[in-house]
PDB file of C-alpha atoms in Angstrom:
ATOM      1  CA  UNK Q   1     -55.606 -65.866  93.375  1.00 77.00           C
ATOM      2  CA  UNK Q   2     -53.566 -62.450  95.198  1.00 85.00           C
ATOM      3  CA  UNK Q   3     -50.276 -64.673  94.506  1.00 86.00           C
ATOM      4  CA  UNK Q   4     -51.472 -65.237  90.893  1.00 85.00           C
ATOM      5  CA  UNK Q   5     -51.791 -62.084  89.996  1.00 86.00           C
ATOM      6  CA  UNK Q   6     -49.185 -60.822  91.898  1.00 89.00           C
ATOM      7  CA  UNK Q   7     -47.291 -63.190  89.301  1.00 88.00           C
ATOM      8  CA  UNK Q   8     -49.063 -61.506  86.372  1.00 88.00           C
ATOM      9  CA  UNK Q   9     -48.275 -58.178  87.559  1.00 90.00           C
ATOM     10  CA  UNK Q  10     -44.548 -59.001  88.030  1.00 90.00           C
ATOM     11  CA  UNK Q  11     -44.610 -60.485  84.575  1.00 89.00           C
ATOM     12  CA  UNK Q  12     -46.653 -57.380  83.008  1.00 90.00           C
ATOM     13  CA  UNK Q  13     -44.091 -54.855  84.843  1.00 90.00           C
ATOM     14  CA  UNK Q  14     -40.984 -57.209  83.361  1.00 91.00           C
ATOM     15  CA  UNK Q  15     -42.945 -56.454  80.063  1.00 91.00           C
ATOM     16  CA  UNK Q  16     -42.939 -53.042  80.660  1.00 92.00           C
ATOM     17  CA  UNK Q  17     -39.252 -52.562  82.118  1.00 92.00           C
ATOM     18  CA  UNK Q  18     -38.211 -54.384  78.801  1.00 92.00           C
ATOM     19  CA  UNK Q  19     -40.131 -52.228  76.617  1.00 92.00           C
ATOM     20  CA  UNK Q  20     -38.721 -49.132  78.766  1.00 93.00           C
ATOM     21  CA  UNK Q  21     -35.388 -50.414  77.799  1.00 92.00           C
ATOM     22  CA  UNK Q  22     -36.229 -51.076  74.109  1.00 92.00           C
ATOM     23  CA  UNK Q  23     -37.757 -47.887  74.195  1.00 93.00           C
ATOM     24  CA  UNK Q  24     -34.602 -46.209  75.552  1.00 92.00           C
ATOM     25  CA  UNK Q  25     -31.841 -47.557  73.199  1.00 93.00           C
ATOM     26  CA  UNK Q  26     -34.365 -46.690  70.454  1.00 91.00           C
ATOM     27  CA  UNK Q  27     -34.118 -43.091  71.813  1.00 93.00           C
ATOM     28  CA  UNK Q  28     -30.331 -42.993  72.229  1.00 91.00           C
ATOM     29  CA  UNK Q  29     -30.317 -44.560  68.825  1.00 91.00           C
ATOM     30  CA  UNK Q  30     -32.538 -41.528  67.576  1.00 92.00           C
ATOM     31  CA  UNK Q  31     -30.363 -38.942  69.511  1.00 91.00           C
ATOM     32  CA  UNK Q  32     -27.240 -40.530  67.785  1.00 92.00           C
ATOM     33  CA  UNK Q  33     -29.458 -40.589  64.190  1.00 92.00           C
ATOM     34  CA  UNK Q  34     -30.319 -36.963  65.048  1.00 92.00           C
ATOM     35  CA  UNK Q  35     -26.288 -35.827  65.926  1.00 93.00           C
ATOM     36  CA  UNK Q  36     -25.421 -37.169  63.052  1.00 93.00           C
ATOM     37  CA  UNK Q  37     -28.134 -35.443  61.186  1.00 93.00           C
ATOM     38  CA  UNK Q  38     -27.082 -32.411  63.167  1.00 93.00           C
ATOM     39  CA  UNK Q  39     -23.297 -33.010  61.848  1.00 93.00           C
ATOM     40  CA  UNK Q  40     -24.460 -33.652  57.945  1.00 93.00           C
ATOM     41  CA  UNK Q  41     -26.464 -30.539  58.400  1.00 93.00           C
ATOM     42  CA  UNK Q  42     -23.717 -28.121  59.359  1.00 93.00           C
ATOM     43  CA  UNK Q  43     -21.075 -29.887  57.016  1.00 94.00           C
ATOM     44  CA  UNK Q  44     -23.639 -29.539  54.369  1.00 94.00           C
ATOM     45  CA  UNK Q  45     -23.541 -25.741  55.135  1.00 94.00           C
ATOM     46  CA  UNK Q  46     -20.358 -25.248  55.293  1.00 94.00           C
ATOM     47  CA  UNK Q  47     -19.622 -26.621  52.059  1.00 94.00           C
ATOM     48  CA  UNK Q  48     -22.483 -24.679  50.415  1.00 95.00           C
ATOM     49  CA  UNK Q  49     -20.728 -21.855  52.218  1.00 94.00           C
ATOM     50  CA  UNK Q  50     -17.555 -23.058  50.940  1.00 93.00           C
ATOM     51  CA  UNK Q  51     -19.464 -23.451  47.337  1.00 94.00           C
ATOM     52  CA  UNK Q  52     -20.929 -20.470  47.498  1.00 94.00           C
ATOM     53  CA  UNK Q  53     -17.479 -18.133  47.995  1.00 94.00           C
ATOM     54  CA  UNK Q  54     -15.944 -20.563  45.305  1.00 94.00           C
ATOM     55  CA  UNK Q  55     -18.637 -19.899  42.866  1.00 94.00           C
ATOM     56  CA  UNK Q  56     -18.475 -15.897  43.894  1.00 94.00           C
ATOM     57  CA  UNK Q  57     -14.515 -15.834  43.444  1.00 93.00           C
ATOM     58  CA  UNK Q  58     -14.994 -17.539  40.444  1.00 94.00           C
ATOM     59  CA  UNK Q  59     -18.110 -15.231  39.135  1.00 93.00           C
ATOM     60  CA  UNK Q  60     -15.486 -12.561  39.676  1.00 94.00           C
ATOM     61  CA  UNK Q  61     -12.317 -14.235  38.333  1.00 94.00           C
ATOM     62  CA  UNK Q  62     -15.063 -14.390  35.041  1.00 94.00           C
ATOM     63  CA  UNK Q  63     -15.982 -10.423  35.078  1.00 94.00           C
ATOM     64  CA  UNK Q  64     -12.453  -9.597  35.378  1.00 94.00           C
ATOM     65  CA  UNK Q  65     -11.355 -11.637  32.742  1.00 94.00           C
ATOM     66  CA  UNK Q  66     -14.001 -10.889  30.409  1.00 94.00           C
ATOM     67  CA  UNK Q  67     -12.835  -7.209  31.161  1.00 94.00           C
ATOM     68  CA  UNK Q  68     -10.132  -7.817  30.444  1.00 94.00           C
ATOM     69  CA  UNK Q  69     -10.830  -9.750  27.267  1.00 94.00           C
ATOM     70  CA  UNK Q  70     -13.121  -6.773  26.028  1.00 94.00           C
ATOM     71  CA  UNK Q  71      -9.697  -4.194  27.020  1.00 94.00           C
ATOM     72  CA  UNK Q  72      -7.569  -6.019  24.758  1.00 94.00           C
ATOM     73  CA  UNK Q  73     -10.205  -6.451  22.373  1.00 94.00           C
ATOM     74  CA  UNK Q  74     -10.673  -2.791  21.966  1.00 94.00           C
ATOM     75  CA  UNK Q  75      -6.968  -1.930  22.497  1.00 93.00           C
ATOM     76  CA  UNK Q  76      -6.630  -3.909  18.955  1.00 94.00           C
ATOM     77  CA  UNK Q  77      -9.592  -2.756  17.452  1.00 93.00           C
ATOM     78  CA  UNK Q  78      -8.191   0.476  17.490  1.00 95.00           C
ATOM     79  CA  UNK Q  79      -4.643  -0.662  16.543  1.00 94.00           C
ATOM     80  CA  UNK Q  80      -6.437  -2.409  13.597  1.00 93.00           C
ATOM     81  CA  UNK Q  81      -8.062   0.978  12.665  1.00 93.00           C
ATOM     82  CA  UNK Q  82      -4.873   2.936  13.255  1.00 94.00           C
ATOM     83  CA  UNK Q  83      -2.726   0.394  10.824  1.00 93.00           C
ATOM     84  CA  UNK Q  84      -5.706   0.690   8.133  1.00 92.00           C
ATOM     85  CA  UNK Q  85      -5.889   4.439   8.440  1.00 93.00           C
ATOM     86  CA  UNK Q  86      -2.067   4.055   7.600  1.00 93.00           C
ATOM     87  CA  UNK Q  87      -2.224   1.357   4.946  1.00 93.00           C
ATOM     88  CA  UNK Q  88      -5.337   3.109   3.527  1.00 92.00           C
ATOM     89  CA  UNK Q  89      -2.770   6.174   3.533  1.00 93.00           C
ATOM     90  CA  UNK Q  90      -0.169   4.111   2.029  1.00 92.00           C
ATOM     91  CA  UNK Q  91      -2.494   3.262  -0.343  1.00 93.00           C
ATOM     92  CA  UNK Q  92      -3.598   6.681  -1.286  1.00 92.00           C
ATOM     93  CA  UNK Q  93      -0.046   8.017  -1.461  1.00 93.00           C
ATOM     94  CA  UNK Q  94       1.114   5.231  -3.764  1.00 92.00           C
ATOM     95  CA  UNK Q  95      -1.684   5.474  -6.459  1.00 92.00           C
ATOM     96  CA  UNK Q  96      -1.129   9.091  -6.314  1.00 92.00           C
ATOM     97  CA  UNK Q  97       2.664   8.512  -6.939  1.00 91.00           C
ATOM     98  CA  UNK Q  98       1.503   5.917  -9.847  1.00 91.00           C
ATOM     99  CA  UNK Q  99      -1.069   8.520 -11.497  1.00 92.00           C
ATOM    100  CA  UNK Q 100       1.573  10.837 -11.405  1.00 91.00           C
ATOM    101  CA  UNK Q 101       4.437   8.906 -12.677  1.00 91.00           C
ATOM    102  CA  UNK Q 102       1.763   7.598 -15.224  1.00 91.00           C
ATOM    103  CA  UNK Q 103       0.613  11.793 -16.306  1.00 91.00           C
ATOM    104  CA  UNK Q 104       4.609  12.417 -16.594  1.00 90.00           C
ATOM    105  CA  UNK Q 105       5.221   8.868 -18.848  1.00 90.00           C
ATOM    106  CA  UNK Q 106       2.410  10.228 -20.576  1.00 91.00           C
ATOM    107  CA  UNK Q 107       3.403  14.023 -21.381  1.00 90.00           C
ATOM    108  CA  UNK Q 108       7.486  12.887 -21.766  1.00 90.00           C
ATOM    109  CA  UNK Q 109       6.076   9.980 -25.081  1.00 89.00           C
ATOM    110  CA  UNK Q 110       3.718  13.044 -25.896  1.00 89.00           C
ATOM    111  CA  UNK Q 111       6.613  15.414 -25.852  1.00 88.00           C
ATOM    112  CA  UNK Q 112       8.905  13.266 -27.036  1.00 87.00           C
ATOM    113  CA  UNK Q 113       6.425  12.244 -30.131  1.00 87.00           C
ATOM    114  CA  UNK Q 114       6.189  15.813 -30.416  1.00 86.00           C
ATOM    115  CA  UNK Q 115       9.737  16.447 -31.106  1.00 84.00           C
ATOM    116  CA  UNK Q 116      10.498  13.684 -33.038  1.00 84.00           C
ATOM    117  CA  UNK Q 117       7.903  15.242 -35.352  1.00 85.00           C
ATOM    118  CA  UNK Q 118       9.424  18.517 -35.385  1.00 83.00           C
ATOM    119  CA  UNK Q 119      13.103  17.014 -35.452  1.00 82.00           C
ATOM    120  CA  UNK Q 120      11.585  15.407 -39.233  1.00 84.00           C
ATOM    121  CA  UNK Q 121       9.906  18.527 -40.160  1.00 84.00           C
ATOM    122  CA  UNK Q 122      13.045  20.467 -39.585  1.00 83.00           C
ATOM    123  CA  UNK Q 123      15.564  17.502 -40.993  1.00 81.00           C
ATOM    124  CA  UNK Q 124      12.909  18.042 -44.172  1.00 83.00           C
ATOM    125  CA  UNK Q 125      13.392  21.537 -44.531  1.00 84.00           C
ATOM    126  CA  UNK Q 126      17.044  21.433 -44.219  1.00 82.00           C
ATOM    127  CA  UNK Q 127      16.570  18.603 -46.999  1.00 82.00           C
ATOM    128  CA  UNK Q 128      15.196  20.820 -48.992  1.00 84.00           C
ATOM    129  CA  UNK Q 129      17.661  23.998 -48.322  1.00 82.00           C
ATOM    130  CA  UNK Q 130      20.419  21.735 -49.399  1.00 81.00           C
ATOM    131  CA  UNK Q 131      18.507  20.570 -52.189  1.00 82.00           C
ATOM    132  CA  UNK Q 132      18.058  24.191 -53.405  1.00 84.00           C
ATOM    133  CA  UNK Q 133      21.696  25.457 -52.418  1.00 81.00           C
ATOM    134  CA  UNK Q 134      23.292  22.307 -54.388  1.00 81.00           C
ATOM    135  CA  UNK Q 135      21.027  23.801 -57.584  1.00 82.00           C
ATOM    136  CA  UNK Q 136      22.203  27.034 -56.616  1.00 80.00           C
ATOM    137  CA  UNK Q 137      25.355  25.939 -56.591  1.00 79.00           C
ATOM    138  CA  UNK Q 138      25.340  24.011 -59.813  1.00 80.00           C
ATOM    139  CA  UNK Q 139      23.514  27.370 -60.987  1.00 78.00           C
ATOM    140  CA  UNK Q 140      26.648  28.919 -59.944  1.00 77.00           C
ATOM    141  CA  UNK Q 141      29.460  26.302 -61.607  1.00 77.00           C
ATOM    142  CA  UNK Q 142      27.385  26.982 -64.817  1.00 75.00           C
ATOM    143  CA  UNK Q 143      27.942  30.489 -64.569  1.00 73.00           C
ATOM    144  CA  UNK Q 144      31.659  30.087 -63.397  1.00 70.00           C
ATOM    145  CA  UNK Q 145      31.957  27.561 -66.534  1.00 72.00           C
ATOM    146  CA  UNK Q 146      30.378  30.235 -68.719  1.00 69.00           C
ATOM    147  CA  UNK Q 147      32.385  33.158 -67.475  1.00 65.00           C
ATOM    148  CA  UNK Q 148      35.484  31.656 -67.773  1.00 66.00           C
ATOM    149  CA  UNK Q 149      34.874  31.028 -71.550  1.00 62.00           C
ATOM    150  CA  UNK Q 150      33.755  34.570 -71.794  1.00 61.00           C
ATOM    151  CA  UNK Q 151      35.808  38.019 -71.715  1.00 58.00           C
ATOM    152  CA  UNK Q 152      35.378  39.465 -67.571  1.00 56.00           C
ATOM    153  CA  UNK Q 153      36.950  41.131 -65.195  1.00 65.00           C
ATOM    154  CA  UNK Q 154      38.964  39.714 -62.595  1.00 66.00           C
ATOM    155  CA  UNK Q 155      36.744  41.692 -60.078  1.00 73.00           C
ATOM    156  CA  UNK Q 156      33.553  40.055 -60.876  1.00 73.00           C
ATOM    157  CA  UNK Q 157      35.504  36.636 -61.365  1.00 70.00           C
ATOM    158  CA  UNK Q 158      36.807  36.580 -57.988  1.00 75.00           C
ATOM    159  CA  UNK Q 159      33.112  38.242 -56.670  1.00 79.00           C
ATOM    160  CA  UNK Q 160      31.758  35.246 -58.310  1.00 76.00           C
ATOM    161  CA  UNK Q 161      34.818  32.457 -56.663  1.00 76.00           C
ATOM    162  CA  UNK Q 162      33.755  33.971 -53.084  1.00 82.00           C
ATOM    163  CA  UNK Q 163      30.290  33.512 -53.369  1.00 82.00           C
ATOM    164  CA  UNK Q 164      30.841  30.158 -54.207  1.00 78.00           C
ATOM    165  CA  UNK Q 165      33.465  29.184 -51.702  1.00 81.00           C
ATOM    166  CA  UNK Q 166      30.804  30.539 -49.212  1.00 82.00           C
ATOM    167  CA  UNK Q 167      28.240  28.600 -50.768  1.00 79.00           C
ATOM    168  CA  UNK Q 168      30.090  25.868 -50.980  1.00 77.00           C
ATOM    169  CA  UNK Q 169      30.698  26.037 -47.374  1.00 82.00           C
ATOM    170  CA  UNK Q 170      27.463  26.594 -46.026  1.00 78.00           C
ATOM    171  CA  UNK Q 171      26.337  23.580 -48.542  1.00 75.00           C
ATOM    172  CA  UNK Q 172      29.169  21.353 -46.345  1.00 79.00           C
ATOM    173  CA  UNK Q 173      27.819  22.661 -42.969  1.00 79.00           C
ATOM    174  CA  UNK Q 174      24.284  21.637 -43.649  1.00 74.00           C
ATOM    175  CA  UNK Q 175      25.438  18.560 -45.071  1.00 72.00           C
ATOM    176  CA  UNK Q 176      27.540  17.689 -41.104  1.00 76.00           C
ATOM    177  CA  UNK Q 177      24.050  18.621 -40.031  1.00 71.00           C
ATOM    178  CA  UNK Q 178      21.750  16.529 -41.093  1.00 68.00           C
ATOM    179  CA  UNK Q 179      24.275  13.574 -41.244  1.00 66.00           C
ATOM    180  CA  UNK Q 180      25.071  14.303 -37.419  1.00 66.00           C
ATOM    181  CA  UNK Q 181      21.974  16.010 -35.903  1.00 54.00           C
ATOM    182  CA  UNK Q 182      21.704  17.472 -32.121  1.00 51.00           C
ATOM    183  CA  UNK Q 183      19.295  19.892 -30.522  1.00 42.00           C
ATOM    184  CA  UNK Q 184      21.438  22.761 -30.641  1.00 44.00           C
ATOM    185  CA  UNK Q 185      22.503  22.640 -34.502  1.00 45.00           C
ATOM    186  CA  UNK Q 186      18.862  21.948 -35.328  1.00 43.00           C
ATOM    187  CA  UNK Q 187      17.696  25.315 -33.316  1.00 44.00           C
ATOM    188  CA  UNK Q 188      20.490  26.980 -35.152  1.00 46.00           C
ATOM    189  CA  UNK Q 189      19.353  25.941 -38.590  1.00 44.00           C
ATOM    190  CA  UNK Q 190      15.959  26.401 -37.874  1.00 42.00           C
ATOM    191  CA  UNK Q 191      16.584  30.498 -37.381  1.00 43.00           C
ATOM    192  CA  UNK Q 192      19.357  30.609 -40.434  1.00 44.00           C
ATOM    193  CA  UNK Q 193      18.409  31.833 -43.562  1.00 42.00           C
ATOM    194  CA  UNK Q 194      19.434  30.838 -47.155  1.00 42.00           C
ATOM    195  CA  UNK Q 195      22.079  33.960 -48.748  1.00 46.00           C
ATOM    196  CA  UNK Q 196      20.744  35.826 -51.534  1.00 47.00           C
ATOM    197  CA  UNK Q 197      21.285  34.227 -55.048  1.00 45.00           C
ATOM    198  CA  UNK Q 198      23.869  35.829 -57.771  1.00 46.00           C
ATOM    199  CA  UNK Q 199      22.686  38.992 -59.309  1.00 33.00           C
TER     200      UNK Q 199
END
């Protein structure tokens, strides 16, 4: 009986020393699963870490760009309001040259209407001074014609040939002027008078 159980306790403690031993690689097996658990752990943080300044650089790469971006952005805003205060300007300064070339087109065909109206009025008058000097002056060849059939003296015939020469003269000077009118001989006219008739 001792030596059978002295069997059964050898074989039980086999049991256990084999269980021990299963028990032990199982633990070195855990302390290798828990190293490596260790090592994923701290690689894991590093590369957060690593994540982490990447995502800060970059979070500050963006601020400094978008400063930048909102710099240049108001650097041409005001460039765009500076070129259309000047266009606007230009703009201004332009129409103001067209109203004012468009008041002076307007007064110069105003004007010039003006004296082309005049010019007639005056061309009529001096139409009608010629008119009346060329009766005048037929008035005058009539009287010549009669006087010469008639008994006068040769004072008041040669009185008579002057004032005709002269009208005769003036009668050829209005006639150049109204064939061949300019500004100056039309002010002239316009302040001449017509000589007094024959008595």
């Amino acid at each position: 009986v001792q030596t059978g159980e002295l069997e059964e306790a050898k074989r039980e403690s086999a049991e256990l020393k084999q269980q021990i031993r299963d028990m032990q690689l199982q633990l070195a097996s855990l302390s290798q699963s828990e190293n490596n658990l260790l090592e994923s752990k701290q690689k894991l943080k590093e590369i957060i870490e690593r994540l982490k300044q990447e995502c800060q650089h970059t979070r500050t790469q963006a601020e400094k760009a978008q400063l930048e971006a909102e710099k240049t952005l108001e650097h041409k805003r005001i460039e765009w309001l500076e070129e259309k205060h000047v266009l606007t300007r230009h703009i201004t300064e332009q129409e103001e040259r067209y109203n004012e070339m468009k008041n002076k087109l307007c007064r110069a065909a105003a004007a010039q209407k003006k004296r082309k109206t005049l010019n007639e009025n005056k061309q009529r008058r001096m139409q009608e001074k010629l008119e009346l000097l060329e009766a005048k002056m037929e008035e005058l060849e009539k009287e010549n014609q009669v006087l010469n059939r008639q008994n006068v003296s040769y004072e008041e015939y040669v009185r008579l040939q002057r004032t005709l020469k002269d009208l005769q003269r003036r009668h050829n000077e209005f006639r150049s002027l109204i064939l061949n009118p300019t500004l100056n001989a039309v002010s002239k006219m316009s302040s001449s008078t017509l000589p007094p008739g024959p008595a």
